[in-house]
Short mmCIF file of C-alpha atoms in Angstrom, two decimals:
data_model
loop_
_atom_site.label_atom_id
_atom_site.label_comp_id
_atom_site.label_asym_id
_atom_site.label_seq_id
_atom_site.Cartn_x
_atom_site.Cartn_y
_atom_site.Cartn_z
CA MET S 25 -37.91 14.34 21.16
CA GLY S 26 -39.43 13.57 17.77
CA LYS S 27 -40.22 10.13 16.45
CA ASP S 28 -37.25 10.11 14.04
CA ALA S 29 -34.81 11.05 16.82
CA ARG S 30 -36.14 8.23 19.01
CA THR S 31 -35.75 5.79 16.11
CA ILE S 32 -32.13 6.84 15.49
CA GLU S 33 -31.35 6.57 19.21
CA ALA S 34 -32.81 3.08 19.30
CA LEU S 35 -30.73 2.00 16.29
CA LEU S 36 -27.55 3.13 18.03
CA LYS S 37 -28.08 0.50 20.72
CA GLU S 38 -26.58 -2.73 19.42
CA ASN S 39 -26.00 -5.66 21.76
CA ARG S 40 -25.93 -8.53 19.28
CA SER S 41 -22.76 -10.50 18.60
CA PHE S 42 -21.81 -12.33 15.42
CA PRO S 43 -19.37 -15.15 16.14
CA PRO S 44 -17.16 -16.34 13.25
CA PRO S 45 -17.72 -19.78 11.70
CA PRO S 46 -16.13 -22.51 13.85
CA ALA S 47 -13.69 -23.54 11.09
CA PHE S 48 -12.44 -19.97 10.74
CA ALA S 49 -12.09 -19.55 14.50
CA ALA S 50 -10.18 -22.82 14.81
CA ALA S 51 -7.58 -21.60 12.29
CA ALA S 52 -7.13 -18.16 13.86
CA ASN S 53 -3.99 -17.16 15.73
CA ALA S 54 -6.05 -15.31 18.36
CA ARG S 55 -8.85 -17.49 19.71
CA ASP S 56 -9.77 -15.79 22.98
CA ASN S 57 -9.44 -12.52 24.88
CA ASP S 58 -5.85 -13.17 25.94
CA LEU S 59 -4.69 -10.86 23.16
CA TYR S 60 -6.38 -7.89 24.84
CA ARG S 61 -4.75 -8.67 28.18
CA GLU S 62 -1.36 -9.03 26.51
CA GLY S 63 -1.86 -5.68 24.80
CA GLU S 64 -2.03 -3.91 28.16
CA SER S 65 1.75 -4.32 28.37
CA THR S 66 2.28 -1.95 25.47
CA GLU S 67 6.01 -2.19 24.84
CA GLU S 68 6.24 -5.92 25.47
CA PHE S 69 3.30 -6.66 23.18
CA TRP S 70 4.38 -4.47 20.25
CA GLY S 71 7.99 -5.55 20.60
CA ARG S 72 6.88 -9.14 20.14
CA GLU S 73 4.75 -8.20 17.14
CA ALA S 74 7.59 -6.22 15.54
CA ALA S 75 9.92 -9.20 15.86
CA ARG S 76 7.95 -10.96 13.08
CA LEU S 77 9.37 -8.49 10.57
CA HIS S 78 12.89 -8.25 9.21
CA TRP S 79 14.93 -5.40 10.70
CA PHE S 80 18.34 -4.39 9.37
CA ARG S 81 18.92 -2.94 12.83
CA ARG S 82 16.79 -3.74 15.88
CA TRP S 83 15.19 -0.82 17.68
CA ASP S 84 16.64 0.65 20.87
CA ARG S 85 13.24 1.11 22.47
CA VAL S 86 9.74 0.14 21.37
CA LEU S 87 8.02 3.40 22.38
CA GLU S 88 9.08 6.84 23.51
CA TRP S 89 6.17 8.96 24.62
CA ASP S 90 6.25 12.71 25.19
CA TYR S 91 2.65 13.81 24.97
CA PRO S 92 1.33 14.50 22.39
CA LEU S 93 4.24 13.01 20.46
CA ALA S 94 5.16 9.34 20.20
CA TRP S 95 8.15 7.65 18.55
CA TRP S 96 7.87 3.96 17.71
CA PHE S 97 10.86 1.61 17.35
CA ASN S 98 13.44 4.39 17.58
CA GLY S 99 16.84 3.36 16.28
CA GLY S 100 15.43 0.49 14.24
CA THR S 101 15.88 0.33 10.47
CA LEU S 102 13.90 -1.74 7.96
CA ASN S 103 12.41 -1.60 4.47
CA ALA S 104 8.81 -2.32 3.50
CA SER S 105 9.75 -3.75 0.10
CA TYR S 106 12.32 -6.08 1.65
CA ASN S 107 9.75 -7.36 4.15
CA CYS S 108 7.17 -7.89 1.42
CA LEU S 109 9.46 -9.56 -1.10
CA ASP S 110 13.15 -10.26 -0.47
CA ARG S 111 12.79 -12.49 2.55
CA HIS S 112 10.21 -14.63 0.75
CA VAL S 113 12.04 -15.12 -2.56
CA GLU S 114 14.81 -16.78 -0.58
CA THR S 115 12.39 -19.58 0.39
CA TRP S 116 9.98 -21.97 -1.32
CA ARG S 117 7.49 -19.11 -1.44
CA ARG S 118 9.29 -17.67 -4.47
CA ASN S 119 6.86 -19.70 -6.61
CA LYS S 120 3.77 -18.88 -4.54
CA ALA S 121 1.24 -16.45 -6.07
CA ALA S 122 1.77 -12.98 -4.65
CA ILE S 123 -0.80 -11.17 -6.81
CA ILE S 124 -3.77 -12.70 -8.59
CA TRP S 125 -5.09 -9.97 -10.87
CA GLU S 126 -8.26 -9.90 -12.94
CA GLY S 127 -9.19 -6.91 -15.09
CA GLU S 128 -12.71 -5.76 -15.85
CA PRO S 129 -12.57 -6.96 -19.49
CA GLY S 130 -11.62 -10.44 -18.25
CA ASP S 131 -7.84 -10.33 -18.76
CA ALA S 132 -5.85 -11.89 -15.95
CA VAL S 133 -2.28 -12.06 -14.60
CA VAL S 134 -0.71 -14.10 -11.80
CA LEU S 135 2.56 -12.80 -10.36
CA THR S 136 4.56 -15.07 -8.09
CA TYR S 137 6.77 -13.58 -5.39
CA ARG S 138 9.74 -14.01 -7.72
CA ASP S 139 7.87 -12.25 -10.56
CA LEU S 140 6.83 -9.39 -8.30
CA TYR S 141 10.33 -9.11 -6.85
CA ARG S 142 11.77 -8.77 -10.35
CA GLU S 143 9.25 -6.13 -11.47
CA VAL S 144 9.59 -4.08 -8.27
CA ASN S 145 13.39 -4.09 -8.48
CA LYS S 146 13.29 -3.02 -12.12
CA PHE S 147 10.86 -0.18 -11.51
CA ALA S 148 12.84 0.96 -8.48
CA ALA S 149 15.87 1.15 -10.77
CA VAL S 150 13.79 3.15 -13.27
CA LEU S 151 12.81 5.66 -10.60
CA ARG S 152 16.42 6.04 -9.45
CA SER S 153 17.59 6.54 -13.03
CA LEU S 154 15.08 9.39 -13.35
CA GLY S 155 16.55 11.13 -10.30
CA VAL S 156 14.07 9.99 -7.64
CA LYS S 157 15.83 9.70 -4.30
CA ARG S 158 15.08 9.04 -0.66
CA ASP S 159 12.35 11.32 0.78
CA ASP S 160 11.17 12.51 -2.68
CA ARG S 161 7.40 12.44 -3.21
CA VAL S 162 5.80 10.35 -5.96
CA ALA S 163 2.11 10.65 -6.90
CA ILE S 164 0.39 7.51 -8.22
CA TYR S 165 -2.81 7.92 -10.27
CA LEU S 166 -3.52 4.47 -11.69
CA PRO S 167 -6.42 2.08 -12.22
CA MET S 168 -6.44 -1.19 -10.29
CA ILE S 169 -3.69 -2.90 -12.28
CA PRO S 170 -0.52 -4.77 -11.22
CA GLU S 171 1.56 -1.66 -11.93
CA LEU S 172 -0.08 -0.06 -8.87
CA PRO S 173 1.44 -2.32 -6.17
CA ILE S 174 4.65 -2.54 -8.20
CA ALA S 175 4.97 1.26 -8.11
CA MET S 176 4.16 1.43 -4.40
CA LEU S 177 6.72 -1.20 -3.45
CA ALA S 178 9.34 0.31 -5.78
CA CYS S 179 8.94 3.68 -4.05
CA ALA S 180 9.29 1.99 -0.67
CA ARG S 181 12.40 0.18 -1.85
CA ILE S 182 14.30 3.40 -2.61
CA GLY S 183 12.82 5.41 0.27
CA ALA S 184 10.58 7.65 -1.84
CA VAL S 185 7.25 8.60 -0.25
CA HIS S 186 4.28 7.59 -2.39
CA ASN S 187 0.81 9.09 -2.49
CA VAL S 188 -1.92 7.02 -4.14
CA VAL S 189 -4.74 9.08 -5.65
CA PHE S 190 -7.95 7.20 -6.49
CA GLY S 191 -8.25 6.76 -10.26
CA GLY S 192 -11.85 7.98 -10.19
CA PHE S 193 -10.91 11.41 -8.82
CA SER S 194 -11.09 14.51 -11.00
CA ALA S 195 -8.19 16.48 -12.41
CA ALA S 196 -8.75 19.14 -9.75
CA ALA S 197 -8.58 16.56 -6.94
CA LEU S 198 -5.37 15.14 -8.40
CA ARG S 199 -3.85 18.60 -8.72
CA ASP S 200 -4.66 19.46 -5.10
CA ARG S 201 -2.97 16.32 -3.81
CA ILE S 202 0.11 16.72 -6.00
CA ASN S 203 0.55 20.31 -4.82
CA ASP S 204 -0.05 19.39 -1.19
CA ILE S 205 2.84 16.92 -1.11
CA GLY S 206 5.09 18.59 -3.72
CA ALA S 207 5.34 15.46 -5.86
CA LYS S 208 8.30 15.20 -8.24
CA ILE S 209 7.02 12.33 -10.39
CA LEU S 210 3.50 11.32 -11.46
CA ILE S 211 2.77 7.70 -12.37
CA THR S 212 -0.44 7.26 -14.36
CA ALA S 213 -1.93 5.25 -17.25
CA ASP S 214 -3.41 5.98 -20.64
CA GLY S 215 -6.76 5.05 -19.11
CA GLY S 216 -8.70 2.47 -17.20
CA PHE S 217 -11.87 0.43 -17.46
CA ARG S 218 -14.74 1.27 -15.15
CA LYS S 219 -18.25 -0.18 -15.40
CA GLY S 220 -17.90 -0.94 -19.09
CA ARG S 221 -16.41 2.35 -20.19
CA ILE S 222 -12.91 3.75 -20.61
CA VAL S 223 -11.81 6.44 -18.15
CA GLY S 224 -9.19 8.78 -19.62
CA LEU S 225 -6.66 9.02 -16.79
CA LYS S 226 -3.92 10.54 -18.94
CA GLU S 227 -6.28 13.27 -20.13
CA SER S 228 -7.20 14.11 -16.52
CA ALA S 229 -3.53 14.04 -15.53
CA ASP S 230 -2.64 16.49 -18.31
CA THR S 231 -5.33 18.87 -17.10
CA ALA S 232 -4.16 18.54 -13.49
CA LEU S 233 -0.55 19.26 -14.38
CA ASP S 234 -1.42 22.66 -15.82
CA GLY S 235 -1.37 23.85 -12.21
CA ALA S 236 1.14 21.45 -10.64
CA PRO S 237 4.61 22.96 -11.13
CA SER S 238 6.48 20.45 -8.94
CA ILE S 239 6.00 17.56 -11.40
CA GLU S 240 9.10 17.00 -13.51
CA LEU S 241 8.26 13.72 -15.26
CA VAL S 242 5.20 11.58 -15.95
CA ILE S 243 5.41 7.80 -16.32
CA VAL S 244 2.50 6.33 -18.30
CA ALA S 245 1.44 2.67 -18.15
CA LYS S 246 -0.36 1.32 -21.21
CA ARG S 247 -3.68 -0.20 -20.12
CA THR S 248 -6.44 0.57 -22.64
CA GLY S 249 -4.34 1.19 -25.76
CA GLU S 250 -6.18 4.44 -26.46
CA ARG S 251 -4.21 7.20 -28.17
CA VAL S 252 -3.04 9.83 -25.68
CA ASN S 253 -0.95 12.98 -25.87
CA MET S 254 2.64 12.33 -24.81
CA HIS S 255 4.47 15.57 -24.00
CA PRO S 256 8.09 15.39 -25.28
CA GLY S 257 10.64 15.73 -22.51
CA ARG S 258 8.07 15.08 -19.78
CA ASP S 259 6.05 11.95 -20.53
CA LEU S 260 7.61 8.48 -20.64
CA TRP S 261 6.09 5.06 -21.34
CA TRP S 262 6.33 2.55 -18.49
CA HIS S 263 7.05 -0.43 -20.78
CA GLU S 264 9.86 1.36 -22.59
CA LEU S 265 11.55 2.32 -19.32
CA MET S 266 11.27 -1.22 -17.97
CA ALA S 267 12.70 -2.88 -21.08
CA ALA S 268 16.33 -2.24 -20.19
CA ALA S 269 16.05 -1.74 -16.42
CA PRO S 270 18.50 -3.59 -14.10
CA LEU S 271 17.12 -6.63 -12.30
CA TYR S 272 18.21 -5.60 -8.80
CA THR S 273 18.02 -2.43 -6.74
CA PRO S 274 19.36 -2.54 -3.17
CA PRO S 275 16.75 -1.54 -0.57
CA GLU S 276 17.22 1.63 1.47
CA HIS S 277 17.63 1.12 5.21
CA MET S 278 14.77 3.29 6.47
CA GLU S 279 14.38 4.57 10.00
CA ALA S 280 11.23 3.26 11.66
CA GLU S 281 9.80 6.79 11.85
CA ASP S 282 10.61 7.62 8.20
CA PRO S 283 7.49 8.26 6.09
CA LEU S 284 6.30 5.33 3.97
CA PHE S 285 3.30 6.94 2.25
CA ILE S 286 0.85 9.82 2.47
CA LEU S 287 -2.86 9.12 2.12
CA HIS S 288 -5.37 11.96 1.87
CA THR S 289 -8.82 12.13 3.37
CA SER S 290 -11.65 12.33 0.86
CA GLY S 291 -12.10 16.08 1.27
CA THR S 292 -15.90 15.84 1.14
CA THR S 293 -16.30 18.39 3.94
CA GLY S 294 -13.26 20.56 3.30
CA LYS S 295 -9.71 20.55 2.01
CA PRO S 296 -8.24 17.00 1.92
CA LYS S 297 -5.78 16.30 4.73
CA GLY S 298 -2.65 14.30 3.96
CA VAL S 299 -2.02 11.69 6.65
CA VAL S 300 1.60 10.48 6.92
CA HIS S 301 2.11 6.77 7.64
CA THR S 302 5.55 5.84 8.94
CA THR S 303 7.49 2.76 7.90
CA GLY S 304 7.95 0.84 11.16
CA GLY S 305 4.67 1.54 12.88
CA TYR S 306 2.59 1.00 9.75
CA LEU S 307 4.21 -2.32 8.87
CA VAL S 308 4.00 -3.67 12.41
CA GLY S 309 0.39 -2.55 12.87
CA THR S 310 -0.94 -3.96 9.61
CA ALA S 311 1.07 -7.17 9.90
CA THR S 312 -0.48 -7.71 13.34
CA THR S 313 -3.95 -7.01 11.96
CA SER S 314 -3.44 -9.61 9.25
CA HIS S 315 -1.76 -12.17 11.51
CA THR S 316 -4.30 -12.14 14.33
CA PRO S 317 -7.40 -13.58 12.62
CA MET S 318 -5.75 -16.12 10.34
CA ARG S 319 -2.78 -18.31 9.66
CA PRO S 320 -1.18 -17.07 6.44
CA GLU S 321 -0.21 -20.48 5.11
CA THR S 322 -3.87 -21.52 5.00
CA GLU S 323 -5.36 -18.15 4.06
CA PRO S 324 -7.54 -17.99 0.92
CA PRO S 325 -6.49 -15.55 -1.84
CA GLY S 326 -8.64 -12.73 -0.48
CA ASN S 327 -11.41 -10.44 -1.67
CA PRO S 328 -11.36 -7.22 -3.74
CA GLY S 329 -11.20 -3.87 -1.96
CA GLY S 330 -9.21 -2.43 0.92
CA PHE S 331 -6.01 -2.48 -1.13
CA TYR S 332 -3.65 -0.96 1.43
CA ALA S 333 -4.64 -3.52 4.05
CA ARG S 334 -3.94 -6.44 1.74
CA LEU S 335 -0.71 -5.01 0.38
CA THR S 336 0.71 -5.37 3.87
CA LYS S 337 -0.11 -9.07 3.93
CA ARG S 338 3.01 -9.38 1.80
CA PRO S 339 5.18 -9.38 4.95
CA LEU S 340 3.09 -12.34 6.10
CA ARG S 341 3.44 -14.21 2.78
CA CYS S 342 -0.25 -14.19 1.82
CA SER S 343 -1.60 -13.98 -1.72
CA MET S 344 -3.53 -10.90 -2.80
CA LYS S 345 -6.42 -10.88 -5.24
CA LEU S 346 -6.59 -7.58 -7.12
CA GLN S 347 -9.75 -6.82 -9.11
CA ARG S 348 -11.30 -3.81 -10.73
CA LEU S 349 -14.96 -3.74 -9.80
CA GLY S 350 -17.39 -0.89 -10.33
CA PHE S 351 -20.50 -0.44 -8.19
CA SER S 352 -23.62 1.61 -8.87
CA PHE S 353 -25.85 2.87 -6.07
#
């Protein structure tokens, strides 16, 4: 064995532990190993965790297992948007910050739960008016702006399956993902700011759509104010659609195993794989992950990055800080 191999093998052996600060540990919901012992009773544990969410209809059974297939919360119906918004706007939390957004140029927006509820309902109505229905696929190619979580939650509200494509990906990468899921609508922006320069998202989207026949309409959010080509009959401005949109859209009652979103692997070693995340299992799992280490009422606003994980803190009434940061290596 060479010296380098021995070095790598030695680095793989890690026995150190890094305990959390005492103040953080004291405020956590899980403070010892009891959680692991409780988790050994699979159905009892996950049934308890699922009960934190709002269900239009309670499940018949927590888990049905027929290897290699598993069905979670069969018979149960719920809605991700309702869990993130509706049940909180009915309480004092309506005036609590849901999203604290800061753009790269220094512009900032704070959306309360009531603000976010209004915008999500309006955009859900926009999507429905454009013919988007339950189980349709919607591709989202946006910078890190408030319209991103609004679009995601609006899709969830009407039962459309969303697929977020990183705004730094090329036109070819966007095209591949659109074609893989058969997206009907593309939501993008005129551009975005990244490390001091403007990234032309609309230009990349136009190039991608040359080979993406499933796309019927493109919704464009105005972020940079740069002039872009708007194709008549296909491209629509976000702000114009929202101007006259209704203030309420009833949430779809989704089966627990209905798809919520599709997220692709990076594709660095081959063709990207689209991973389907279902509504019930995803919400329960991420809500548990957020609930275990902290008490939401005392949680700080959060840190940038890991957007999907923090979006699902909405069921647990936490604030989310959304920033656009660029890193050079």
